[in-house]
Every structure is written in C-alpha cells, then in structure tokens.
C-alpha cells in the first residue's frame, strides 16, 4: 500500500543555488541538459546555472524581468529534486501544486522529459503573447471563505481566490491594483500576507485568452502511459491513462486549485509521509492541514536515493476497522457516521454479494494484502470489525477474536455550570470521532472553520448531534449555538443551557 506522497512545487519552488548542496549525479545532469536543450529550441538560455549558483537572479526578479526563464526554472527545480530520489518507492503517489502538476505528470511518464519542458515553454509563450494586464498572486492568512469575503469587499471582478493552500492560508489572484488593495486591508486587520513571485494572475478566468492559445499549441504533444500513480489537486482525483492531461494543464491557467483538499484526501487514504520536490514551503502547508503525518520533509532533507518513512505502530483491529469505515463510506456514498463498524453489512447496509466482492478488491488494494489471503476468508465476515481482525492478521499483527468497537461517543449530560470542563472534553471526543481527527488535534480554542474545515452544513449536522447527546431543548439547539467558533465557546453555552434547565426543573418541583 502506498504510504508516501511526493509533492512538486509551483510558483516559489525555485531558489538560486538550491542544488548546490546536492550530490552530482548523471541522472540529474542528464535531466537538466535535456531541459536546457529545449530552452535553446525556443531561443532562450538554459536554466541549469541558476539552480547551482546562489548568486543567480531570485524568483521575484525573474518574475519581473524574464517570466519565461522563471517558469522553466520552477519546472527544472521540481524535476531535478525528484532525480535525487532514484530509488523512490514505485507505488508512491505523485502530486503537483499549480505548475508542479506538469512536473509530476512528466516524472510519472505521462510526458517525455523534453515534451514536458516544451509544454512549459509553450505555456509561457501563450502567456506572453496574450498581452495581459499586470497581474500577480498574494498569499493571505485567511480561510477560503474569509478570503472570498475579502475579495467581495474589494469588488474587483478580476480578483478571486485562486488556491486554497491550508486551513488558514489562501492565495488571491488578479490585477496588481486589486492585490495591493487586498494587502492594505489585511495590514489594517493584522492579517499576514506574502506576495508570490508570480508574473501572472494564475488560476484566474483573466487568463482565458492565454489558455485558448496554449490549448492550440500544446495539442501536438503526445501523452504517454503513466509509470507512477498521480493525484491531481485540480481534479480532486487520481489521473489515469484516459485523462486528457494536456486539457488538464490548460485548465490550470483559469481554475482554482484546492491543495488543502488534496492533502486531506490523500491523508485519509493512509498517506503518512509527504516529501516536497522543490522549495516552495509545501511541507509547512501539509503540517498545517493534517495533524498526524509521520514525516514531512523537503527532498534536500532526505537521504539521497532513499526515502524511509518513520516507523509506525502495528495496526490494531480498531484502527483498521475505522480505516475500513472511511473506505466503505467513500465507495458507497454514505456519510461515515452512518456506518457503524459493528453493523451487519448485508442486513443493515444492503451490501449484496456482488458489491461485497467489489469492496473486498478495494480492501486488498488499499491494505496491500498478500495473495495467500483467499477471498473465502474475507467473504466470511459480516461486520467491519470482523474484517478488520482478518486484515490485521494478514498484515502480520496479532489479534484476539474481534470485539465490538463503539463508533459513538457516550456522554452523561452535566447538570451544573461548573461542569464546563467535562462538557468540553466530551465535545472534543465527539468532534474528533465524527471528523476523523485524533482527539489531541481538536483543541478547546481550535477555530472550527479555519482549522478543521467545518462549513455551515457540517456545523448544522454537528449541532444536531450535540443537541441529541446532551438532551438539549429545541430552543437551545438553534440561533446562538450556531454562532460559536470554538469548542470552548460551545461548551460554555451548553453548560449554561443545562444549568438553566436544571434550575427550571428544580423550581417546578
């Protein structure tokens, strides 16, 4: 089962001399020579020197003076970083951020290296020839929703949220005057910002003319079968050999990228180690997006020609059963909370023998079960707890007969205001259980929207569960209970409501 993701950086992934401390290898030298030869085809100098010379022009300078060189250098930085990992796991997942998706597809074999470099050059030519107004990109320390509110406040129709990077980091794209206004407003509100070294307003409809020209010129590039698994943050899904990858890259110019969603999706599927190819800060975004990755690093921090994920604890029946619940819920289209790990899969969930066979094939692939685990063994289970025990045993773990695993959080409703601490503890368990986070990642003052990604629909669902578990009156399950931003605030409201209910009941008696 794949456990490592290699992320390929986009704008900002290049730093002068970033390869200086890399050990020279024929693989890296050959790759850079190929990229430089393509640059020559397009009448531009090569980019190799910039990657080895700390005194070479910085990304921000290239964005102003030579956007063509910057884009090709970003591509070379990502591809060259991966060249250092010649023996990288064959079943690792590759994923690219923005322009990094072109690097990921090239490394995966979807395009030959020369053709991958040609696509970068054709893309740059289309952007240059479109005669676009001055534009750029600005990272802001805001969730996607709050960034969208900021955009609405400015009121420039060419300004938009281009990338969702992390729970509290988004990227705006648009005209320079609109970005300057956004930066002034953020400074007034003490919100951190960072101007990206981007020569264009990428991931914006403003690039539609350039996208059309790129689609025309890139149509002659031949797509090849993939040798690695590739996940596309733009698609929100895996790329296959039937995916039109040129069309995907054309859409990159005008379409928003959900990097946060990609990280969380891959993490949910069991990816625990994330390695960044390039130096654009993707490692820090991963750390901010998922709380329990086993390893996050840049290629420069990883031993040459080898990736060794941090050892993980042996699987338990409970941890595997919960992973199975995620897998079954996603495949069957059910919310996770609708699937108890002790539910009868046929009687309670309507999974017939044909669907069970299909799901077991996915279980085999997900957990990389050995061939000696026959289908008869797997078909014999009736619950996810039982299947979890079989999987653990097949993976070399030790387990007793499967015991029921409660997927619900049982609470005893407090009756006094002084029980706020107990309410808070129970809320943390409830939210962690239903969101798939470890309890230690759901803190009292964690912002439920910005940090945990709980939108209004999910908040409504969770408030319903809270009201049911704590036996709150209907009146207290509406209105102000939706206004909370943290579990500490919600715990205080619940304690106050319970205390009022208890006082009222005592007065009646």
Short mmCIF file of C-alpha atoms in Angstrom, two decimals:
data_model
loop_
_atom_site.label_atom_id
_atom_site.label_comp_id
_atom_site.label_asym_id
_atom_site.label_seq_id
_atom_site.Cartn_x
_atom_site.Cartn_y
_atom_site.Cartn_z
CA UNK A 1 0.00 0.00 0.00
CA UNK A 2 1.37 3.40 -0.96
CA UNK A 3 2.26 5.49 2.06
CA UNK A 4 4.40 8.30 0.63
CA UNK A 5 3.38 11.34 -1.42
CA UNK A 6 5.88 13.36 -3.45
CA UNK A 7 4.61 16.91 -3.93
CA UNK A 8 6.02 19.02 -6.79
CA UNK A 9 6.08 22.75 -6.10
CA UNK A 10 4.80 25.53 -8.32
CA UNK A 11 5.41 29.29 -8.13
CA UNK A 12 8.07 29.93 -5.49
CA UNK A 13 9.59 26.45 -5.76
CA UNK A 14 12.86 27.83 -7.12
CA UNK A 15 15.64 29.42 -5.06
CA UNK A 16 19.04 30.42 -6.53
CA UNK A 17 21.67 27.75 -5.97
CA UNK A 18 19.19 25.31 -4.40
CA UNK A 19 21.03 22.34 -5.98
CA UNK A 20 24.48 23.43 -4.80
CA UNK A 21 24.43 21.01 -1.87
CA UNK A 22 23.03 18.14 -3.96
CA UNK A 23 25.45 15.38 -4.85
CA UNK A 24 26.06 15.46 -8.62
CA UNK A 25 24.57 12.50 -10.46
CA UNK A 26 24.36 11.57 -14.12
CA UNK A 27 20.59 11.34 -13.79
CA UNK A 28 20.31 14.94 -12.57
CA UNK A 29 22.84 16.24 -15.10
CA UNK A 30 21.08 14.48 -17.99
CA UNK A 31 17.70 15.86 -16.94
CA UNK A 32 18.98 19.45 -16.73
CA UNK A 33 20.80 19.09 -20.06
CA UNK A 34 17.54 17.97 -21.71
CA UNK A 35 15.62 20.92 -20.25
CA UNK A 36 18.32 23.36 -21.35
CA UNK A 37 18.29 21.95 -24.89
CA UNK A 38 14.54 22.61 -25.08
CA UNK A 39 15.11 26.18 -23.88
CA UNK A 40 17.52 26.60 -26.78
CA UNK A 41 14.82 25.34 -29.19
CA UNK A 42 12.68 28.29 -28.07
CA UNK A 43 15.51 30.80 -28.35
CA UNK A 44 16.19 31.13 -24.60
CA UNK A 45 19.27 30.37 -22.49
CA UNK A 46 19.33 27.32 -20.24
CA UNK A 47 18.37 27.33 -16.57
CA UNK A 48 20.91 24.91 -15.10
CA UNK A 49 23.26 27.60 -13.80
CA UNK A 50 20.54 29.28 -11.73
CA UNK A 51 19.97 26.06 -9.78
CA UNK A 52 23.64 25.73 -8.81
CA UNK A 53 24.63 29.39 -8.41
CA UNK A 54 23.47 31.12 -5.17
CA UNK A 55 24.16 34.49 -6.84
CA UNK A 56 21.74 33.84 -9.71
CA UNK A 57 18.65 36.09 -10.03
CA UNK A 58 15.97 35.41 -7.43
CA UNK A 59 12.45 34.32 -8.33
CA UNK A 60 10.94 37.76 -7.69
CA UNK A 61 13.46 39.36 -10.04
CA UNK A 62 12.81 36.79 -12.77
CA UNK A 63 9.06 37.32 -12.37
CA UNK A 64 9.64 40.98 -13.35
CA UNK A 65 12.35 40.59 -15.98
CA UNK A 66 12.15 37.09 -17.50
CA UNK A 67 8.90 35.19 -16.76
CA UNK A 68 9.82 32.58 -19.40
CA UNK A 69 13.03 31.67 -17.54
CA UNK A 70 11.22 31.60 -14.18
CA UNK A 71 8.59 29.09 -15.31
CA UNK A 72 11.18 26.76 -16.86
CA UNK A 73 13.40 27.06 -13.78
CA UNK A 74 10.48 26.17 -11.47
CA UNK A 75 9.84 23.08 -13.61
CA UNK A 76 13.55 22.12 -13.57
CA UNK A 77 13.71 22.62 -9.80
CA UNK A 78 10.85 20.17 -9.22
CA UNK A 79 12.01 17.56 -11.71
CA UNK A 80 15.66 17.84 -10.62
CA UNK A 81 14.71 17.40 -6.96
CA UNK A 82 12.97 14.12 -7.77
CA UNK A 83 16.03 12.96 -9.74
CA UNK A 84 17.84 12.80 -6.42
CA UNK A 85 15.49 10.02 -5.32
CA UNK A 86 16.29 7.42 -7.95
CA UNK A 87 15.04 4.53 -5.82
CA UNK A 88 11.88 6.27 -4.62
CA UNK A 89 9.06 3.84 -3.94
CA UNK A 90 7.45 2.70 -7.15
CA UNK A 91 3.98 2.79 -5.57
CA UNK A 92 4.40 6.29 -4.14
CA UNK A 93 1.84 8.90 -5.19
CA UNK A 94 2.98 11.98 -7.12
CA UNK A 95 1.04 15.24 -6.91
CA UNK A 96 1.78 18.72 -8.18
CA UNK A 97 0.88 22.16 -6.84
CA UNK A 98 -0.04 24.51 -9.70
CA UNK A 99 2.78 24.36 -12.31
CA UNK A 100 4.15 21.45 -10.25
CA UNK A 101 1.40 19.27 -11.72
CA UNK A 102 3.16 19.44 -15.08
CA UNK A 103 6.38 18.28 -13.35
CA UNK A 104 4.53 15.46 -11.59
CA UNK A 105 2.94 14.23 -14.82
CA UNK A 106 6.32 14.36 -16.59
CA UNK A 107 8.17 12.46 -13.86
CA UNK A 108 5.33 9.91 -13.80
CA UNK A 109 5.90 9.24 -17.52
CA UNK A 110 2.78 10.98 -18.86
CA UNK A 111 5.09 13.12 -20.99
CA UNK A 112 8.68 12.62 -22.03
CA UNK A 113 11.05 15.00 -20.23
CA UNK A 114 11.70 17.03 -23.39
CA UNK A 115 7.97 17.25 -24.11
CA UNK A 116 7.28 18.27 -20.51
CA UNK A 117 9.77 21.12 -20.88
CA UNK A 118 8.21 22.04 -24.25
CA UNK A 119 4.80 22.29 -22.58
CA UNK A 120 6.26 24.76 -20.07
CA UNK A 121 7.71 26.82 -22.93
CA UNK A 122 4.50 26.75 -24.97
CA UNK A 123 2.56 27.80 -21.87
CA UNK A 124 4.94 30.72 -21.32
CA UNK A 125 4.71 31.81 -24.94
CA UNK A 126 0.92 31.77 -24.80
CA UNK A 127 1.00 33.95 -21.68
CA UNK A 128 3.49 36.40 -23.17
CA UNK A 129 1.62 36.72 -26.47
CA UNK A 130 -1.73 37.31 -24.76
CA UNK A 131 -0.60 40.83 -23.75
CA UNK A 132 -2.23 40.52 -20.33
CA UNK A 133 -2.55 43.48 -17.95
CA UNK A 134 -0.15 43.41 -14.97
CA UNK A 135 -1.25 40.75 -12.51
CA UNK A 136 0.08 38.52 -9.76
CA UNK A 137 -0.73 36.41 -6.70
CA UNK A 138 -0.95 37.20 -2.99
CA UNK A 139 -0.99 34.64 -0.15
CA UNK A 140 -3.23 35.71 2.74
CA UNK A 141 -3.62 34.18 6.20
CA UNK A 142 -7.34 33.55 5.75
CA UNK A 143 -9.58 30.54 5.24
CA UNK A 144 -11.14 30.16 1.80
CA UNK A 145 -14.48 31.57 2.97
CA UNK A 146 -12.92 34.60 4.64
CA UNK A 147 -10.66 35.20 1.67
CA UNK A 148 -13.76 35.19 -0.53
CA UNK A 149 -15.34 37.81 1.77
CA UNK A 150 -12.22 39.95 1.35
CA UNK A 151 -12.48 39.64 -2.42
CA UNK A 152 -16.13 40.67 -2.25
CA UNK A 153 -15.24 43.70 -0.17
CA UNK A 154 -12.74 44.91 -2.77
CA UNK A 155 -15.26 44.43 -5.56
CA UNK A 156 -12.88 43.91 -8.49
CA UNK A 157 -14.42 41.32 -10.83
CA UNK A 158 -10.96 40.17 -11.98
CA UNK A 159 -9.82 39.37 -8.42
CA UNK A 160 -10.52 35.92 -6.98
CA UNK A 161 -9.43 33.11 -4.67
CA UNK A 162 -7.03 31.09 -6.82
CA UNK A 163 -5.61 28.49 -4.42
CA UNK A 164 -6.73 27.02 -1.09
CA UNK A 165 -3.42 26.10 0.50
CA UNK A 166 -4.19 25.29 4.15
CA UNK A 167 -6.95 25.88 6.73
CA UNK A 168 -5.73 29.45 7.28
CA UNK A 169 -3.87 30.18 4.03
CA UNK A 170 -5.41 31.07 0.69
CA UNK A 171 -4.00 32.73 -2.43
CA UNK A 172 -5.64 35.61 -4.26
CA UNK A 173 -5.04 36.15 -7.96
CA UNK A 174 -5.80 39.20 -10.06
CA UNK A 175 -4.72 42.68 -11.17
CA UNK A 176 -1.88 44.28 -9.24
CA UNK A 177 -4.01 47.24 -8.10
CA UNK A 178 -6.61 44.86 -6.61
CA UNK A 179 -3.90 42.80 -4.89
CA UNK A 180 -2.38 45.98 -3.45
CA UNK A 181 -5.79 46.94 -2.05
CA UNK A 182 -6.18 43.46 -0.53
CA UNK A 183 -2.76 43.76 1.07
CA UNK A 184 -3.62 47.17 2.58
CA UNK A 185 -6.85 45.82 4.07
CA UNK A 186 -5.04 42.80 5.52
CA UNK A 187 -2.39 45.00 7.10
CA UNK A 188 -5.12 47.12 8.71
CA UNK A 189 -6.60 43.94 10.23
CA UNK A 190 -3.19 42.49 11.24
CA UNK A 191 -3.58 39.63 8.76
CA UNK A 192 -0.31 38.30 7.39
CA UNK A 193 0.27 38.34 3.63
CA UNK A 194 3.03 37.28 1.24
CA UNK A 195 3.47 38.36 -2.36
CA UNK A 196 4.27 35.33 -4.51
CA UNK A 197 6.94 35.58 -7.22
CA UNK A 198 4.34 35.09 -9.93
CA UNK A 199 4.42 37.09 -13.16
CA UNK A 200 0.74 36.39 -13.94
CA UNK A 201 -2.64 36.02 -12.22
CA UNK A 202 -2.61 32.22 -12.45
CA UNK A 203 -5.76 30.17 -11.76
CA UNK A 204 -7.91 33.09 -12.83
CA UNK A 205 -10.51 33.46 -15.62
CA UNK A 206 -8.48 36.51 -16.68
CA UNK A 207 -6.08 34.06 -18.40
CA UNK A 208 -8.76 32.59 -20.67
CA UNK A 209 -7.21 34.02 -23.86
CA UNK A 210 -3.80 32.59 -22.98
CA UNK A 211 -5.40 29.24 -22.08
CA UNK A 212 -7.02 29.03 -25.53
CA UNK A 213 -3.69 29.73 -27.25
CA UNK A 214 -1.90 27.19 -25.05
CA UNK A 215 -4.51 24.53 -25.85
CA UNK A 216 -3.91 25.05 -29.55
CA UNK A 217 -0.10 24.92 -29.44
CA UNK A 218 0.07 22.05 -26.92
CA UNK A 219 -2.26 19.78 -28.88
CA UNK A 220 0.70 18.31 -30.79
CA UNK A 221 2.37 16.97 -27.62
CA UNK A 222 1.90 13.22 -27.26
CA UNK A 223 0.66 11.80 -23.96
CA UNK A 224 2.19 8.53 -22.74
CA UNK A 225 1.14 5.81 -20.24
CA UNK A 226 1.82 6.67 -16.61
CA UNK A 227 4.52 4.77 -14.71
CA UNK A 228 3.62 6.28 -11.31
CA UNK A 229 0.32 6.99 -9.58
CA UNK A 230 -0.59 10.69 -9.92
CA UNK A 231 -3.17 12.60 -7.86
CA UNK A 232 -4.44 15.89 -9.26
CA UNK A 233 -5.44 18.64 -6.78
CA UNK A 234 -7.26 20.34 -9.65
CA UNK A 235 -9.38 17.26 -10.41
CA UNK A 236 -9.63 16.21 -6.78
CA UNK A 237 -8.98 12.68 -8.01
CA UNK A 238 -6.36 10.36 -9.48
CA UNK A 239 -5.13 10.83 -13.04
CA UNK A 240 -5.49 7.80 -15.33
CA UNK A 241 -4.23 6.98 -18.80
CA UNK A 242 -7.65 8.02 -20.14
CA UNK A 243 -7.33 11.52 -18.61
CA UNK A 244 -6.60 14.22 -21.19
CA UNK A 245 -3.53 15.61 -19.41
CA UNK A 246 -2.97 18.44 -21.88
CA UNK A 247 -6.53 19.61 -21.29
CA UNK A 248 -5.92 19.33 -17.54
CA UNK A 249 -2.86 21.58 -17.83
CA UNK A 250 -4.78 24.11 -19.92
CA UNK A 251 -7.48 24.29 -17.24
CA UNK A 252 -4.76 25.04 -14.68
CA UNK A 253 -4.45 28.56 -16.05
CA UNK A 254 -8.04 29.51 -15.22
CA UNK A 255 -9.23 27.13 -12.49
CA UNK A 256 -8.92 27.31 -8.70
CA UNK A 257 -6.73 24.67 -7.00
CA UNK A 258 -7.76 23.02 -3.73
CA UNK A 259 -4.39 21.92 -2.33
CA UNK A 260 -5.85 21.62 1.19
CA UNK A 261 -8.49 19.19 -0.06
CA UNK A 262 -5.83 17.12 -1.85
CA UNK A 263 -3.66 16.81 1.25
CA UNK A 264 -6.58 15.79 3.44
CA UNK A 265 -7.91 13.33 0.87
CA UNK A 266 -4.54 11.61 0.49
CA UNK A 267 -4.03 11.58 4.25
CA UNK A 268 -7.46 9.98 4.73
CA UNK A 269 -6.43 7.23 2.32
CA UNK A 270 -3.49 6.34 4.56
CA UNK A 271 -0.66 8.52 3.30
CA UNK A 272 1.57 9.33 6.25
CA UNK A 273 4.80 10.61 4.66
CA UNK A 274 4.93 13.72 2.45
CA UNK A 275 8.11 14.78 0.64
CA UNK A 276 8.38 18.08 -1.24
CA UNK A 277 10.25 18.23 -4.55
CA UNK A 278 11.28 21.87 -4.82
CA UNK A 279 11.37 24.57 -2.15
CA UNK A 280 8.05 26.42 -2.09
CA UNK A 281 7.01 25.70 1.51
CA UNK A 282 4.59 22.85 0.74
CA UNK A 283 5.92 20.93 3.75
CA UNK A 284 4.67 23.62 6.13
CA UNK A 285 1.27 23.65 4.40
CA UNK A 286 0.96 19.88 4.89
CA UNK A 287 1.77 20.22 8.58
CA UNK A 288 -0.91 22.88 8.93
CA UNK A 289 -3.50 20.77 7.11
CA UNK A 290 -3.23 17.33 8.74
CA UNK A 291 -2.22 16.80 12.36
CA UNK A 292 -0.68 13.33 12.43
CA UNK A 293 1.58 12.79 9.42
CA UNK A 294 4.55 10.61 10.26
CA UNK A 295 7.03 12.52 8.10
CA UNK A 296 7.04 15.82 6.24
CA UNK A 297 10.25 16.93 4.55
CA UNK A 298 11.88 18.59 1.60
CA UNK A 299 13.92 16.42 -0.76
CA UNK A 300 17.02 18.25 0.45
CA UNK A 301 16.38 16.85 3.93
CA UNK A 302 16.01 13.25 2.73
CA UNK A 303 18.96 10.90 2.34
CA UNK A 304 19.97 10.64 -1.34
CA UNK A 305 18.39 7.82 -3.34
CA UNK A 306 16.20 6.71 -0.46
CA UNK A 307 13.02 7.61 1.36
CA UNK A 308 12.43 5.92 4.70
CA UNK A 309 9.06 6.75 6.31
CA UNK A 310 9.04 6.99 10.08
CA UNK A 311 8.12 3.57 11.56
CA UNK A 312 4.51 3.40 12.62
CA UNK A 313 2.84 1.44 15.38
CA UNK A 314 1.49 -2.04 14.48
CA UNK A 315 -2.07 -1.89 13.16
CA UNK A 316 -4.87 -2.62 15.60
CA UNK A 317 -8.31 -4.01 14.88
CA UNK A 318 -9.85 -0.69 15.87
CA UNK A 319 -7.58 1.47 13.70
CA UNK A 320 -8.06 -0.82 10.68
CA UNK A 321 -11.83 -1.02 11.22
CA UNK A 322 -12.04 2.77 11.26
CA UNK A 323 -9.98 2.93 8.04
CA UNK A 324 -12.40 0.40 6.55
CA UNK A 325 -15.31 2.59 7.60
CA UNK A 326 -13.77 5.52 5.69
CA UNK A 327 -13.17 3.33 2.63
CA UNK A 328 -16.69 1.86 2.62
CA UNK A 329 -18.34 5.22 3.25
CA UNK A 330 -16.46 6.87 0.37
CA UNK A 331 -17.17 4.00 -2.03
CA UNK A 332 -20.84 3.57 -1.08
CA UNK A 333 -21.66 7.26 -0.89
CA UNK A 334 -22.64 7.13 2.79
CA UNK A 335 -21.59 9.62 5.49
CA UNK A 336 -19.08 7.92 7.78
CA UNK A 337 -21.30 8.33 10.83
CA UNK A 338 -23.96 6.22 9.09
CA UNK A 339 -21.67 3.19 9.10
CA UNK A 340 -21.03 1.52 12.43
CA UNK A 341 -18.08 -0.84 12.45
CA UNK A 342 -20.36 -3.42 14.11
CA UNK A 343 -23.25 -3.01 11.67
CA UNK A 344 -24.24 -6.05 9.61
CA UNK A 345 -23.06 -5.14 6.12
CA UNK A 346 -25.84 -7.02 4.35
CA UNK A 347 -28.77 -6.62 6.74
CA UNK A 348 -28.06 -3.04 7.85
CA UNK A 349 -26.30 -1.53 4.82
CA UNK A 350 -27.73 -3.61 1.97
CA UNK A 351 -24.34 -4.75 0.63
CA UNK A 352 -25.08 -7.81 -1.51
CA UNK A 353 -22.58 -10.48 -2.56
CA UNK A 354 -21.66 -8.68 -5.80
CA UNK A 355 -20.97 -5.39 -4.03
CA UNK A 356 -19.07 -7.25 -1.29
CA UNK A 357 -16.75 -8.76 -3.91
CA UNK A 358 -16.12 -5.31 -5.39
CA UNK A 359 -15.40 -3.80 -1.97
CA UNK A 360 -13.07 -6.62 -0.98
CA UNK A 361 -11.00 -5.96 -4.10
CA UNK A 362 -10.61 -2.37 -2.90
CA UNK A 363 -9.69 -3.61 0.60
CA UNK A 364 -7.00 -5.87 -0.88
CA UNK A 365 -5.52 -3.00 -2.88
CA UNK A 366 -5.74 -0.44 -0.07
CA UNK A 367 -4.00 -2.65 2.52
CA UNK A 368 -1.75 -4.49 0.00
CA UNK A 369 -2.87 -7.87 1.37
CA UNK A 370 -0.74 -10.91 0.43
CA UNK A 371 -2.02 -13.39 -2.13
CA UNK A 372 -2.38 -16.16 0.47
CA UNK A 373 -5.35 -14.34 1.97
CA UNK A 374 -8.11 -16.01 -0.03
CA UNK A 375 -11.45 -14.49 -0.89
CA UNK A 376 -13.26 -17.15 1.13
CA UNK A 377 -11.73 -15.82 4.35
CA UNK A 378 -12.68 -12.26 3.52
CA UNK A 379 -16.21 -13.11 2.38
CA UNK A 380 -16.92 -14.80 5.69
CA UNK A 381 -17.02 -11.53 7.65
CA UNK A 382 -20.32 -9.83 8.41
CA UNK A 383 -19.04 -6.60 10.04
CA UNK A 384 -16.12 -4.21 9.56
CA UNK A 385 -14.82 -5.22 13.00
CA UNK A 386 -14.51 -8.81 11.84
CA UNK A 387 -12.95 -7.77 8.54
CA UNK A 388 -10.53 -5.53 10.46
CA UNK A 389 -9.36 -8.51 12.50
CA UNK A 390 -8.70 -10.51 9.31
CA UNK A 391 -6.76 -7.62 7.77
CA UNK A 392 -4.63 -7.14 10.89
CA UNK A 393 -3.81 -10.83 10.99
CA UNK A 394 -2.94 -10.84 7.27
CA UNK A 395 -0.63 -7.85 7.83
CA UNK A 396 1.28 -9.76 10.49
CA UNK A 397 -0.46 -8.29 13.51
CA UNK A 398 -1.78 -10.20 16.49
CA UNK A 399 -5.45 -10.03 17.38
CA UNK A 400 -7.96 -11.82 19.54
CA UNK A 401 -11.44 -12.54 18.25
CA UNK A 402 -12.93 -9.23 17.11
CA UNK A 403 -14.80 -7.33 19.76
CA UNK A 404 -17.46 -4.70 19.09
CA UNK A 405 -15.98 -1.27 18.56
CA UNK A 406 -18.24 1.58 19.51
CA UNK A 407 -18.33 4.31 16.91
CA UNK A 408 -20.40 6.57 19.15
CA UNK A 409 -19.27 8.89 21.93
CA UNK A 410 -21.25 8.15 25.06
CA UNK A 411 -21.73 11.07 27.43
CA UNK A 412 -23.52 11.76 30.64
CA UNK A 413 -25.03 15.23 30.43
CA UNK A 414 -23.74 17.52 33.21
CA UNK A 415 -26.31 19.46 35.17
CA UNK A 416 -24.27 22.33 36.59
CA UNK A 417 -22.40 25.29 35.12
CA UNK A 418 -19.24 24.04 36.89
CA UNK A 419 -19.17 21.00 34.56
CA UNK A 420 -17.91 23.07 31.58
CA UNK A 421 -14.60 21.19 31.61
CA UNK A 422 -16.38 17.84 31.34
CA UNK A 423 -18.59 19.14 28.53
CA UNK A 424 -15.52 20.40 26.69
CA UNK A 425 -13.78 17.03 26.99
CA UNK A 426 -16.83 15.23 25.64
CA UNK A 427 -17.20 17.70 22.78
CA UNK A 428 -13.58 17.13 21.76
CA UNK A 429 -14.18 13.37 21.61
CA UNK A 430 -17.42 13.81 19.68
CA UNK A 431 -15.96 16.15 17.06
CA UNK A 432 -12.76 14.10 16.70
CA UNK A 433 -14.76 10.90 16.21
CA UNK A 434 -17.03 12.30 13.51
CA UNK A 435 -14.37 14.33 11.69
CA UNK A 436 -11.76 11.56 11.64
CA UNK A 437 -9.16 13.54 13.62
CA UNK A 438 -7.22 12.34 16.68
CA UNK A 439 -8.61 13.91 19.86
CA UNK A 440 -5.34 15.72 20.55
CA UNK A 441 -5.74 17.62 17.27
CA UNK A 442 -9.13 19.05 18.30
CA UNK A 443 -8.25 21.66 20.92
CA UNK A 444 -10.51 23.85 23.03
CA UNK A 445 -9.60 27.01 21.11
CA UNK A 446 -9.23 25.48 17.65
CA UNK A 447 -11.20 27.51 15.10
CA UNK A 448 -13.74 25.01 13.81
CA UNK A 449 -13.95 26.52 10.35
CA UNK A 450 -10.45 27.83 9.70
CA UNK A 451 -8.53 24.97 11.38
CA UNK A 452 -10.84 21.98 10.97
CA UNK A 453 -12.69 22.94 7.78
CA UNK A 454 -16.20 22.66 9.27
CA UNK A 455 -18.52 24.52 6.91
CA UNK A 456 -22.07 25.65 7.71
CA UNK A 457 -23.61 22.38 6.53
CA UNK A 458 -21.30 20.28 8.69
CA UNK A 459 -21.83 22.66 11.61
CA UNK A 460 -25.59 22.15 11.36
CA UNK A 461 -25.07 18.40 11.36
CA UNK A 462 -22.72 18.50 14.37
CA UNK A 463 -25.02 20.82 16.35
CA UNK A 464 -27.81 18.30 15.82
CA UNK A 465 -25.61 15.57 17.30
CA UNK A 466 -24.64 17.81 20.21
CA UNK A 467 -28.27 18.61 20.93
CA UNK A 468 -29.21 14.94 20.88
CA UNK A 469 -26.33 13.74 23.06
CA UNK A 470 -26.71 16.43 25.71
CA UNK A 471 -30.53 16.26 25.53
CA UNK A 472 -30.81 19.99 24.90
CA UNK A 473 -34.16 21.64 24.42
CA UNK A 474 -35.05 22.51 20.81
CA UNK A 475 -34.86 26.21 21.57
CA UNK A 476 -31.28 25.92 22.70
CA UNK A 477 -30.33 23.91 19.62
CA UNK A 478 -30.79 26.89 17.31
CA UNK A 479 -29.74 30.51 16.99
CA UNK A 480 -26.80 31.39 19.18
CA UNK A 481 -25.47 27.83 19.19
CA UNK A 482 -24.56 28.33 15.53
CA UNK A 483 -22.52 31.44 16.35
CA UNK A 484 -19.73 29.65 18.23
CA UNK A 485 -16.26 29.48 16.67
CA UNK A 486 -14.51 27.17 19.16
CA UNK A 487 -15.43 24.20 21.31
CA UNK A 488 -14.68 26.25 24.43
CA UNK A 489 -17.41 28.71 23.41
CA UNK A 490 -19.82 25.87 22.62
CA UNK A 491 -19.06 24.11 25.93
CA UNK A 492 -19.85 27.30 27.82
CA UNK A 493 -23.18 27.69 26.03
CA UNK A 494 -24.11 24.05 26.70
CA UNK A 495 -23.21 24.26 30.40
CA UNK A 496 -25.22 27.45 30.76
CA UNK A 497 -28.20 25.89 29.00
CA UNK A 498 -28.04 22.74 31.12
CA UNK A 499 -27.76 24.75 34.32
CA UNK A 500 -30.80 26.83 33.31
CA UNK A 501 -32.77 23.68 32.50
CA UNK A 502 -31.82 22.14 35.84
CA UNK A 503 -32.83 25.30 37.74
CA UNK A 504 -36.16 25.42 35.93
CA UNK A 505 -36.80 21.75 36.70
CA UNK A 506 -35.91 22.31 40.34
CA UNK A 507 -38.26 25.30 40.56
CA UNK A 508 -41.15 23.25 39.19
CA UNK A 509 -40.64 20.52 41.72
#
